[in-house]
Amino acid sequence: MTVNLSTSAFYAKATGQMTTLRGEANELQEQVGTGQRLTRSSEDPVAAARLRTLSRSDRLAEIDQTGSDTAMSELELVDSALGSMADIVFRVQELATQAATGTLSPAQRAALGVEVADLRSTLVTIANGENGAGHALFGGQGAGSAYTDNAGIITYAGSATGKAIDLGDGQQVLPSLTGPEVLEFQVDGAPTDLFAVLGTLASALEGDGTDPVAASQAALTGLGAGLEKITTSQTIIGARMNWVELMDDRRTTNGELRASETEQLGSADLATTLSRLQQVMTVLEASQASFVQLSSLSLFSQLN
Amino acid sequence: MASDLLSIGASGAKAARAALDVTAQNIANASSTGYVRRSVQIEEVAAAGGLLRANDISLSGARIASLHRNADMFRQAEVRRTNSDVTRSASELEGLQNIETSLEQSGVYTSIVEFEASLQRLATDAVDSSLRAAALASADAMAAKFNIAASSIATAAEGLQFDATSDVDQANQVGRELARINLGLARAGAGSSDQAALLDRRDLLLEQLSGVADVSTTFAADGTVAVKLGGAAGATFVQGKDAATLTMTSAADGTIAFAVGGAALTLNGGSLAGAQAGLAATVEYRTQLDAVADSIAATVNTAQGNGADLTGATGTAMFSGSGAAGMALALTSGSQIAAAASGSAADSRDSTNLAVLRADLGTLDPAGGMNMLLFDVSSRVAARELTHEALETIASSAQVSLQEQAGVDLDTEAANLIRYQQAFQASSRAMQVATELFDTLVAIG
């Protein structure tokens, strides 16, 4: 059987093959240039859908990280505030011990009383500290300051519970404690707080008529209970910091896993892509050369 | 004497000359679209012996019997059939790719994730005015992205409709032209160059028509063609010298339907069928996109209504409008986001309602829904691309196979040129011999 290969069929075939090869080479070149295997979802719908989910998780993890950072800095603020409170209690304990000896003159006691009163107002300032966003550090979810000073009477004005911050994976952390959780305690079954203990001591030392020695001894009991409460709070805050760090580590690990999956799904492997590109180019060059050779083989060029 | 050497030589020279003309015509049209290679059939002219001249020699030379057109009906039918398939899949694929691009490049998915992220960020400090402003800005961006996606889908649909309208016009034009050619063919002589040219034109038009719609053809002995649209069971489009009119109607939702001479028509191939399928898919995906937009708006607005904003007032709807195209941000200030529980005081740091909103959005999972929508359309595009590639290969091999058979091969024509030139020279030589014979006879006298 003879095949009648018409001239136009020859050209159509040759150009068709070369166009296909050029298209393939172009696509590979694009992959090398962008480093991405996919330019449109339809090139690999399943991988593209997975990549979208991964990018969403990445974005939300970023926000979790911001939340975690906020929580951490607030916990650090609380920790340092608790440290300062403990220092104040130590100092007042020293002063109360001095006052409890009974060998001091009233004037000396009054001087100690003034210092206790000063320390008390410092304690109020610390308890009314603010976090990075300007909210009361120990005020729970209250809108204003944590404590109000009403003619020497210090009252808690915040809410009963704090505001938890999301750390991702459904986990939350309370970045602070409320004022009562740190400063309120019981002495001999009666509820009291540090402000009251300090206030009573200061006024007894300054000479309000009560027995300063007995008042100092009573204050020492209260201060012991108060210090214990503050130390316990420091332990709680330390544990929460650990928890936040643990969640940070977990997030970093998950992020790395996501990054490696993204790399696998969406990135063009340079070695494979380049060698395929080389292969396609070689075939393209060969078919171009053979096309030029064949198309010059016309009977007309042999006729004179 | 019944034979005349001079006239035999002359007829041979004439036949060879005609064959040379046809060869030259073939060479000239080697790359003309739709041109089918012609060849001449030369036959002997001889008379049978008559009365009392039973064994006499009666030769009159040669003549061109007919102009043969080397068309293969089967290969032409294959080209038309595969062409219909490939144009249908091309225009459907184009429609789907446009939808894919609209949904993907508009960044709806990313904007939904950003909206979720901004709400999550707001949850760390619900009274922070910059976080509230950021949440509102991301809501605005999301509504805008939905608008962009909807309008680019609408533009893609308009493009498909526009193409379909011009295709319908083209089909009607081709139909009228075919009817005129039928008239010409009925009058043309069989084997004439006139008929061959008309047949070339007829086949070219049928191929064009097959690109627009699937056609079924019936050829009469004289070369006239009856065309049906929509396959063998479809509606008659061209019959003899009459051509019907193809019409297109578009429904309110953007889908299109066809009719021939008023009777509804179902097309299975050609760019019109592809446009119809593409527009149906457009409606389908637009509805799904609208559903995602509406569900987000409904969830957010309900939650807003159940909470209190920064001034303590009951929250108002965050989004207005319906559908992806109509979605718009209704709030003007970040303070209007109802993060606190209903009945909370002004400037409350409570974020109970925001937590409820986030939980509701988590249950609704609009990002997941959008992801599925994108997956759906992209996997459909991927599947159609594969089909299209296969159909293209089939169509181009059918085309090449027809060209191989019906096209002009320059080498063959070069050989023919030499062959017929030699035949012409030989016939001329025979005429010269006749002259010399005559001269010899005169010299005797």
PDB file of N, CA and C in Angstrom, chain A residues 11-89:
ATOM      1  N   TYR A  11       3.518  19.280   6.829  1.00  0.00           N
ATOM      2  CA  TYR A  11       3.770  20.504   7.604  1.00  0.00           C
ATOM      3  C   TYR A  11       2.902  20.560   8.861  1.00  0.00           C
ATOM      4  N   ALA A  12       1.604  20.138   8.722  1.00  0.00           N
ATOM      5  CA  ALA A  12       0.692  20.178   9.868  1.00  0.00           C
ATOM      6  C   ALA A  12       1.202  19.280  10.990  1.00  0.00           C
ATOM      7  N   LYS A  13       1.654  18.073  10.611  1.00  0.00           N
ATOM      8  CA  LYS A  13       2.153  17.119  11.600  1.00  0.00           C
ATOM      9  C   LYS A  13       3.374  17.685  12.315  1.00  0.00           C
ATOM     10  N   ALA A  14       4.324  18.167  11.501  1.00  0.00           N
ATOM     11  CA  ALA A  14       5.588  18.648  12.068  1.00  0.00           C
ATOM     12  C   ALA A  14       5.350  19.823  13.005  1.00  0.00           C
ATOM     13  N   THR A  15       4.521  20.792  12.564  1.00  0.00           N
ATOM     14  CA  THR A  15       4.300  21.961  13.431  1.00  0.00           C
ATOM     15  C   THR A  15       3.548  21.552  14.695  1.00  0.00           C
ATOM     16  N   GLY A  16       2.592  20.606  14.545  1.00  0.00           N
ATOM     17  CA  GLY A  16       1.845  20.135  15.713  1.00  0.00           C
ATOM     18  C   GLY A  16       2.774  19.544  16.755  1.00  0.00           C
ATOM     19  N   GLN A  17       3.690  18.673  16.291  1.00  0.00           N
ATOM     20  CA  GLN A  17       4.609  18.031  17.236  1.00  0.00           C
ATOM     21  C   GLN A  17       5.518  19.053  17.906  1.00  0.00           C
ATOM     22  N   MET A  18       6.015  19.992  17.101  1.00  0.00           N
ATOM     23  CA  MET A  18       6.943  20.968  17.674  1.00  0.00           C
ATOM     24  C   MET A  18       6.239  21.913  18.654  1.00  0.00           C
ATOM     25  N   THR A  19       4.965  22.260  18.340  1.00  0.00           N
ATOM     26  CA  THR A  19       4.208  23.121  19.261  1.00  0.00           C
ATOM     27  C   THR A  19       4.011  22.422  20.601  1.00  0.00           C
ATOM     28  N   THR A  20       3.646  21.125  20.550  1.00  0.00           N
ATOM     29  CA  THR A  20       3.446  20.370  21.793  1.00  0.00           C
ATOM     30  C   THR A  20       4.721  20.372  22.629  1.00  0.00           C
ATOM     31  N   LEU A  21       5.853  20.089  21.960  1.00  0.00           N
ATOM     32  CA  LEU A  21       7.133  20.039  22.689  1.00  0.00           C
ATOM     33  C   LEU A  21       7.479  21.394  23.294  1.00  0.00           C
ATOM     34  N   ARG A  22       7.241  22.447  22.494  1.00  0.00           N
ATOM     35  CA  ARG A  22       7.548  23.794  22.979  1.00  0.00           C
ATOM     36  C   ARG A  22       6.685  24.121  24.199  1.00  0.00           C
ATOM     37  N   GLY A  23       5.386  23.713  24.146  1.00  0.00           N
ATOM     38  CA  GLY A  23       4.476  23.936  25.277  1.00  0.00           C
ATOM     39  C   GLY A  23       4.984  23.236  26.526  1.00  0.00           C
ATOM     40  N   GLU A  24       5.420  21.977  26.358  1.00  0.00           N
ATOM     41  CA  GLU A  24       5.942  21.214  27.502  1.00  0.00           C
ATOM     42  C   GLU A  24       7.160  21.907  28.091  1.00  0.00           C
ATOM     43  N   ALA A  25       8.075  22.333  27.194  1.00  0.00           N
ATOM     44  CA  ALA A  25       9.302  22.991  27.649  1.00  0.00           C
ATOM     45  C   ALA A  25       8.959  24.270  28.399  1.00  0.00           C
ATOM     46  N   ASN A  26       7.976  24.996  27.882  1.00  0.00           N
ATOM     47  CA  ASN A  26       7.566  26.252  28.492  1.00  0.00           C
ATOM     48  C   ASN A  26       7.027  26.033  29.907  1.00  0.00           C
ATOM     49  N   GLU A  27       6.195  24.980  30.037  1.00  0.00           N
ATOM     50  CA  GLU A  27       5.601  24.657  31.335  1.00  0.00           C
ATOM     51  C   GLU A  27       6.694  24.302  32.351  1.00  0.00           C
ATOM     52  N   LEU A  28       7.671  23.497  31.894  1.00  0.00           N
ATOM     53  CA  LEU A  28       8.769  23.106  32.785  1.00  0.00           C
ATOM     54  C   LEU A  28       9.609  24.320  33.175  1.00  0.00           C
ATOM     55  N   GLN A  29       9.831  25.196  32.183  1.00  0.00           N
ATOM     56  CA  GLN A  29      10.620  26.402  32.451  1.00  0.00           C
ATOM     57  C   GLN A  29       9.931  27.245  33.526  1.00  0.00           C
ATOM     58  N   GLU A  30       8.577  27.322  33.421  1.00  0.00           N
ATOM     59  CA  GLU A  30       7.808  28.101  34.392  1.00  0.00           C
ATOM     60  C   GLU A  30       7.959  27.508  35.792  1.00  0.00           C
ATOM     61  N   GLN A  31       7.947  26.161  35.850  1.00  0.00           N
ATOM     62  CA  GLN A  31       8.109  25.495  37.149  1.00  0.00           C
ATOM     63  C   GLN A  31       9.472  25.804  37.747  1.00  0.00           C
ATOM     64  N   VAL A  32      10.511  25.813  36.895  1.00  0.00           N
ATOM     65  CA  VAL A  32      11.859  26.118  37.386  1.00  0.00           C
ATOM     66  C   VAL A  32      11.901  27.568  37.870  1.00  0.00           C
ATOM     67  N   GLY A  33      11.290  28.451  37.081  1.00  0.00           N
ATOM     68  CA  GLY A  33      11.323  29.880  37.393  1.00  0.00           C
ATOM     69  C   GLY A  33      10.619  30.224  38.687  1.00  0.00           C
ATOM     70  N   THR A  34       9.430  29.632  38.910  1.00  0.00           N
ATOM     71  CA  THR A  34       8.660  29.992  40.097  1.00  0.00           C
ATOM     72  C   THR A  34       8.981  29.092  41.284  1.00  0.00           C
ATOM     73  N   GLY A  35       9.524  27.907  41.005  1.00  0.00           N
ATOM     74  CA  GLY A  35       9.779  26.952  42.083  1.00  0.00           C
ATOM     75  C   GLY A  35       8.504  26.262  42.530  1.00  0.00           C
ATOM     76  N   GLN A  36       7.387  26.614  41.891  1.00  0.00           N
ATOM     77  CA  GLN A  36       6.102  26.017  42.243  1.00  0.00           C
ATOM     78  C   GLN A  36       5.702  25.006  41.180  1.00  0.00           C
ATOM     79  N   ARG A  37       5.174  23.898  41.664  1.00  0.00           N
ATOM     80  CA  ARG A  37       4.745  22.868  40.722  1.00  0.00           C
ATOM     81  C   ARG A  37       3.381  23.228  40.129  1.00  0.00           C
ATOM     82  N   LEU A  38       2.564  23.939  40.908  1.00  0.00           N
ATOM     83  CA  LEU A  38       1.198  24.225  40.472  1.00  0.00           C
ATOM     84  C   LEU A  38       1.024  25.712  40.182  1.00  0.00           C
ATOM     85  N   THR A  39       0.526  26.031  39.014  1.00  0.00           N
ATOM     86  CA  THR A  39       0.186  27.423  38.762  1.00  0.00           C
ATOM     87  C   THR A  39      -1.324  27.612  38.842  1.00  0.00           C
ATOM     88  N   ARG A  40      -2.070  26.512  38.571  1.00  0.00           N
ATOM     89  CA  ARG A  40      -3.520  26.554  38.709  1.00  0.00           C
ATOM     90  C   ARG A  40      -3.945  25.310  39.484  1.00  0.00           C
ATOM     91  N   SER A  41      -5.071  25.417  40.203  1.00  0.00           N
ATOM     92  CA  SER A  41      -5.551  24.288  41.001  1.00  0.00           C
ATOM     93  C   SER A  41      -5.790  23.056  40.156  1.00  0.00           C
ATOM     94  N   SER A  42      -6.266  23.261  38.927  1.00  0.00           N
ATOM     95  CA  SER A  42      -6.677  22.123  38.114  1.00  0.00           C
ATOM     96  C   SER A  42      -5.495  21.255  37.700  1.00  0.00           C
ATOM     97  N   GLU A  43      -4.252  21.770  37.895  1.00  0.00           N
ATOM     98  CA  GLU A  43      -3.104  20.936  37.542  1.00  0.00           C
ATOM     99  C   GLU A  43      -2.976  19.752  38.505  1.00  0.00           C
ATOM    100  N   ASP A  44      -3.392  19.929  39.735  1.00  0.00           N
ATOM    101  CA  ASP A  44      -3.449  18.830  40.703  1.00  0.00           C
ATOM    102  C   ASP A  44      -4.448  19.226  41.788  1.00  0.00           C
ATOM    103  N   PRO A  45      -5.755  18.975  41.529  1.00  0.00           N
ATOM    104  CA  PRO A  45      -6.805  19.468  42.426  1.00  0.00           C
ATOM    105  C   PRO A  45      -6.629  19.021  43.873  1.00  0.00           C
ATOM    106  N   VAL A  46      -6.239  17.758  44.082  1.00  0.00           N
ATOM    107  CA  VAL A  46      -6.137  17.239  45.443  1.00  0.00           C
ATOM    108  C   VAL A  46      -5.031  17.968  46.199  1.00  0.00           C
ATOM    109  N   ALA A  47      -3.852  18.085  45.545  1.00  0.00           N
ATOM    110  CA  ALA A  47      -2.734  18.771  46.193  1.00  0.00           C
ATOM    111  C   ALA A  47      -3.089  20.227  46.459  1.00  0.00           C
ATOM    112  N   ALA A  48      -3.781  20.864  45.506  1.00  0.00           N
ATOM    113  CA  ALA A  48      -4.131  22.278  45.663  1.00  0.00           C
ATOM    114  C   ALA A  48      -5.063  22.469  46.855  1.00  0.00           C
ATOM    115  N   ALA A  49      -6.042  21.558  47.013  1.00  0.00           N
ATOM    116  CA  ALA A  49      -6.976  21.661  48.134  1.00  0.00           C
ATOM    117  C   ALA A  49      -6.229  21.502  49.452  1.00  0.00           C
ATOM    118  N   ARG A  50      -5.290  20.544  49.472  1.00  0.00           N
ATOM    119  CA  ARG A  50      -4.499  20.307  50.688  1.00  0.00           C
ATOM    120  C   ARG A  50      -3.635  21.537  50.998  1.00  0.00           C
ATOM    121  N   LEU A  51      -3.062  22.131  49.942  1.00  0.00           N
ATOM    122  CA  LEU A  51      -2.212  23.312  50.131  1.00  0.00           C
ATOM    123  C   LEU A  51      -3.012  24.468  50.718  1.00  0.00           C
ATOM    124  N   ARG A  52      -4.271  24.611  50.265  1.00  0.00           N
ATOM    125  CA  ARG A  52      -5.113  25.681  50.796  1.00  0.00           C
ATOM    126  C   ARG A  52      -5.372  25.463  52.276  1.00  0.00           C
ATOM    127  N   THR A  53      -5.692  24.181  52.653  1.00  0.00           N
ATOM    128  CA  THR A  53      -5.940  23.882  54.063  1.00  0.00           C
ATOM    129  C   THR A  53      -4.692  24.178  54.885  1.00  0.00           C
ATOM    130  N   LEU A  54      -3.517  23.802  54.336  1.00  0.00           N
ATOM    131  CA  LEU A  54      -2.264  24.028  55.066  1.00  0.00           C
ATOM    132  C   LEU A  54      -2.000  25.519  55.253  1.00  0.00           C
ATOM    133  N   SER A  55      -2.281  26.304  54.207  1.00  0.00           N
ATOM    134  CA  SER A  55      -2.011  27.742  54.321  1.00  0.00           C
ATOM    135  C   SER A  55      -2.949  28.365  55.350  1.00  0.00           C
ATOM    136  N   ARG A  56      -4.188  27.827  55.422  1.00  0.00           N
ATOM    137  CA  ARG A  56      -5.130  28.334  56.427  1.00  0.00           C
ATOM    138  C   ARG A  56      -4.614  28.017  57.827  1.00  0.00           C
ATOM    139  N   SER A  57      -4.168  26.759  58.030  1.00  0.00           N
ATOM    140  CA  SER A  57      -3.642  26.385  59.344  1.00  0.00           C
ATOM    141  C   SER A  57      -2.456  27.265  59.705  1.00  0.00           C
ATOM    142  N   ASP A  58      -1.606  27.555  58.719  1.00  0.00           N
ATOM    143  CA  ASP A  58      -0.438  28.398  58.953  1.00  0.00           C
ATOM    144  C   ASP A  58      -0.855  29.778  59.436  1.00  0.00           C
ATOM    145  N   ARG A  59      -1.858  30.332  58.723  1.00  0.00           N
ATOM    146  CA  ARG A  59      -2.324  31.685  59.050  1.00  0.00           C
ATOM    147  C   ARG A  59      -2.903  31.721  60.459  1.00  0.00           C
ATOM    148  N   LEU A  60      -3.734  30.702  60.795  1.00  0.00           N
ATOM    149  CA  LEU A  60      -4.361  30.686  62.114  1.00  0.00           C
ATOM    150  C   LEU A  60      -3.323  30.423  63.201  1.00  0.00           C
ATOM    151  N   ALA A  61      -2.295  29.625  62.869  1.00  0.00           N
ATOM    152  CA  ALA A  61      -1.229  29.368  63.842  1.00  0.00           C
ATOM    153  C   ALA A  61      -0.460  30.653  64.131  1.00  0.00           C
ATOM    154  N   GLU A  62      -0.332  31.518  63.104  1.00  0.00           N
ATOM    155  CA  GLU A  62       0.330  32.817  63.315  1.00  0.00           C
ATOM    156  C   GLU A  62      -0.402  33.613  64.389  1.00  0.00           C
ATOM    157  N   ILE A  63      -1.764  33.603  64.284  1.00  0.00           N
ATOM    158  CA  ILE A  63      -2.571  34.335  65.263  1.00  0.00           C
ATOM    159  C   ILE A  63      -2.423  33.693  66.635  1.00  0.00           C
ATOM    160  N   ASP A  64      -2.407  32.334  66.672  1.00  0.00           N
ATOM    161  CA  ASP A  64      -2.208  31.644  67.941  1.00  0.00           C
ATOM    162  C   ASP A  64      -0.892  32.086  68.559  1.00  0.00           C
ATOM    163  N   GLN A  65       0.140  32.247  67.706  1.00  0.00           N
ATOM    164  CA  GLN A  65       1.459  32.646  68.192  1.00  0.00           C
ATOM    165  C   GLN A  65       1.391  34.049  68.790  1.00  0.00           C
ATOM    166  N   THR A  66       0.637  34.950  68.118  1.00  0.00           N
ATOM    167  CA  THR A  66       0.472  36.308  68.653  1.00  0.00           C
ATOM    168  C   THR A  66      -0.198  36.246  70.013  1.00  0.00           C
ATOM    169  N   GLY A  67      -1.273  35.421  70.123  1.00  0.00           N
ATOM    170  CA  GLY A  67      -1.990  35.259  71.385  1.00  0.00           C
ATOM    171  C   GLY A  67      -1.053  34.740  72.456  1.00  0.00           C
ATOM    172  N   SER A  68      -0.243  33.750  72.060  1.00  0.00           N
ATOM    173  CA  SER A  68       0.694  33.137  72.990  1.00  0.00           C
ATOM    174  C   SER A  68       1.723  34.161  73.471  1.00  0.00           C
ATOM    175  N   ASP A  69       2.207  35.000  72.529  1.00  0.00           N
ATOM    176  CA  ASP A  69       3.182  36.028  72.905  1.00  0.00           C
ATOM    177  C   ASP A  69       2.575  37.025  73.887  1.00  0.00           C
ATOM    178  N   THR A  70       1.315  37.422  73.592  1.00  0.00           N
ATOM    179  CA  THR A  70       0.614  38.348  74.489  1.00  0.00           C
ATOM    180  C   THR A  70       0.498  37.734  75.883  1.00  0.00           C
ATOM    181  N   ALA A  71       0.063  36.461  75.928  1.00  0.00           N
ATOM    182  CA  ALA A  71      -0.123  35.772  77.207  1.00  0.00           C
ATOM    183  C   ALA A  71       1.201  35.719  77.965  1.00  0.00           C
ATOM    184  N   MET A  72       2.281  35.422  77.225  1.00  0.00           N
ATOM    185  CA  MET A  72       3.595  35.275  77.860  1.00  0.00           C
ATOM    186  C   MET A  72       4.041  36.602  78.470  1.00  0.00           C
ATOM    187  N   SER A  73       3.867  37.692  77.689  1.00  0.00           N
ATOM    188  CA  SER A  73       4.350  38.971  78.226  1.00  0.00           C
ATOM    189  C   SER A  73       3.511  39.388  79.425  1.00  0.00           C
ATOM    190  N   GLU A  74       2.211  39.054  79.404  1.00  0.00           N
ATOM    191  CA  GLU A  74       1.372  39.404  80.547  1.00  0.00           C
ATOM    192  C   GLU A  74       1.761  38.578  81.775  1.00  0.00           C
ATOM    193  N   LEU A  75       2.043  37.295  81.530  1.00  0.00           N
ATOM    194  CA  LEU A  75       2.454  36.429  82.638  1.00  0.00           C
ATOM    195  C   LEU A  75       3.752  36.947  83.259  1.00  0.00           C
ATOM    196  N   GLU A  76       4.654  37.454  82.384  1.00  0.00           N
ATOM    197  CA  GLU A  76       5.913  37.983  82.900  1.00  0.00           C
ATOM    198  C   GLU A  76       5.679  39.222  83.759  1.00  0.00           C
ATOM    199  N   LEU A  77       4.739  40.085  83.272  1.00  0.00           N
ATOM    200  CA  LEU A  77       4.390  41.277  84.058  1.00  0.00           C
ATOM    201  C   LEU A  77       3.841  40.878  85.422  1.00  0.00           C
ATOM    202  N   VAL A  78       2.925  39.878  85.420  1.00  0.00           N
ATOM    203  CA  VAL A  78       2.310  39.413  86.667  1.00  0.00           C
ATOM    204  C   VAL A  78       3.384  38.853  87.591  1.00  0.00           C
ATOM    205  N   ASP A  79       4.315  38.086  86.988  1.00  0.00           N
ATOM    206  CA  ASP A  79       5.368  37.467  87.777  1.00  0.00           C
ATOM    207  C   ASP A  79       6.202  38.532  88.482  1.00  0.00           C
ATOM    208  N   SER A  80       6.575  39.576  87.728  1.00  0.00           N
ATOM    209  CA  SER A  80       7.416  40.606  88.344  1.00  0.00           C
ATOM    210  C   SER A  80       6.621  41.381  89.387  1.00  0.00           C
ATOM    211  N   ALA A  81       5.311  41.616  89.143  1.00  0.00           N
ATOM    212  CA  ALA A  81       4.471  42.308  90.123  1.00  0.00           C
ATOM    213  C   ALA A  81       4.383  41.489  91.404  1.00  0.00           C
ATOM    214  N   LEU A  82       4.243  40.161  91.243  1.00  0.00           N
ATOM    215  CA  LEU A  82       4.159  39.294  92.425  1.00  0.00           C
ATOM    216  C   LEU A  82       5.469  39.331  93.217  1.00  0.00           C
ATOM    217  N   GLY A  83       6.581  39.399  92.458  1.00  0.00           N
ATOM    218  CA  GLY A  83       7.902  39.499  93.105  1.00  0.00           C
ATOM    219  C   GLY A  83       7.977  40.755  93.960  1.00  0.00           C
ATOM    220  N   SER A  84       7.527  41.882  93.390  1.00  0.00           N
ATOM    221  CA  SER A  84       7.553  43.149  94.129  1.00  0.00           C
ATOM    222  C   SER A  84       6.665  43.077  95.355  1.00  0.00           C
ATOM    223  N   MET A  85       5.492  42.437  95.211  1.00  0.00           N
ATOM    224  CA  MET A  85       4.572  42.301  96.355  1.00  0.00           C
ATOM    225  C   MET A  85       5.250  41.504  97.464  1.00  0.00           C
ATOM    226  N   ALA A  86       5.928  40.432  97.075  1.00  0.00           N
ATOM    227  CA  ALA A  86       6.612  39.591  98.064  1.00  0.00           C
ATOM    228  C   ALA A  86       7.677  40.417  98.781  1.00  0.00           C
ATOM    229  N   ASP A  87       8.433  41.256  98.015  1.00  0.00           N
ATOM    230  CA  ASP A  87       9.461  42.111  98.625  1.00  0.00           C
ATOM    231  C   ASP A  87       8.852  43.036  99.673  1.00  0.00           C
ATOM    232  N   ILE A  88       7.681  43.597  99.336  1.00  0.00           N
ATOM    233  CA  ILE A  88       6.997  44.493 100.269  1.00  0.00           C
ATOM    234  C   ILE A  88       6.635  43.748 101.549  1.00  0.00           C
ATOM    235  N   VAL A  89       6.112  42.527 101.373  1.00  0.00           N
ATOM    236  CA  VAL A  89       5.716  41.744 102.546  1.00  0.00           C
ATOM    237  C   VAL A  89       6.944  41.446 103.418  1.00  0.00           C
TER     238      VAL A  89
END
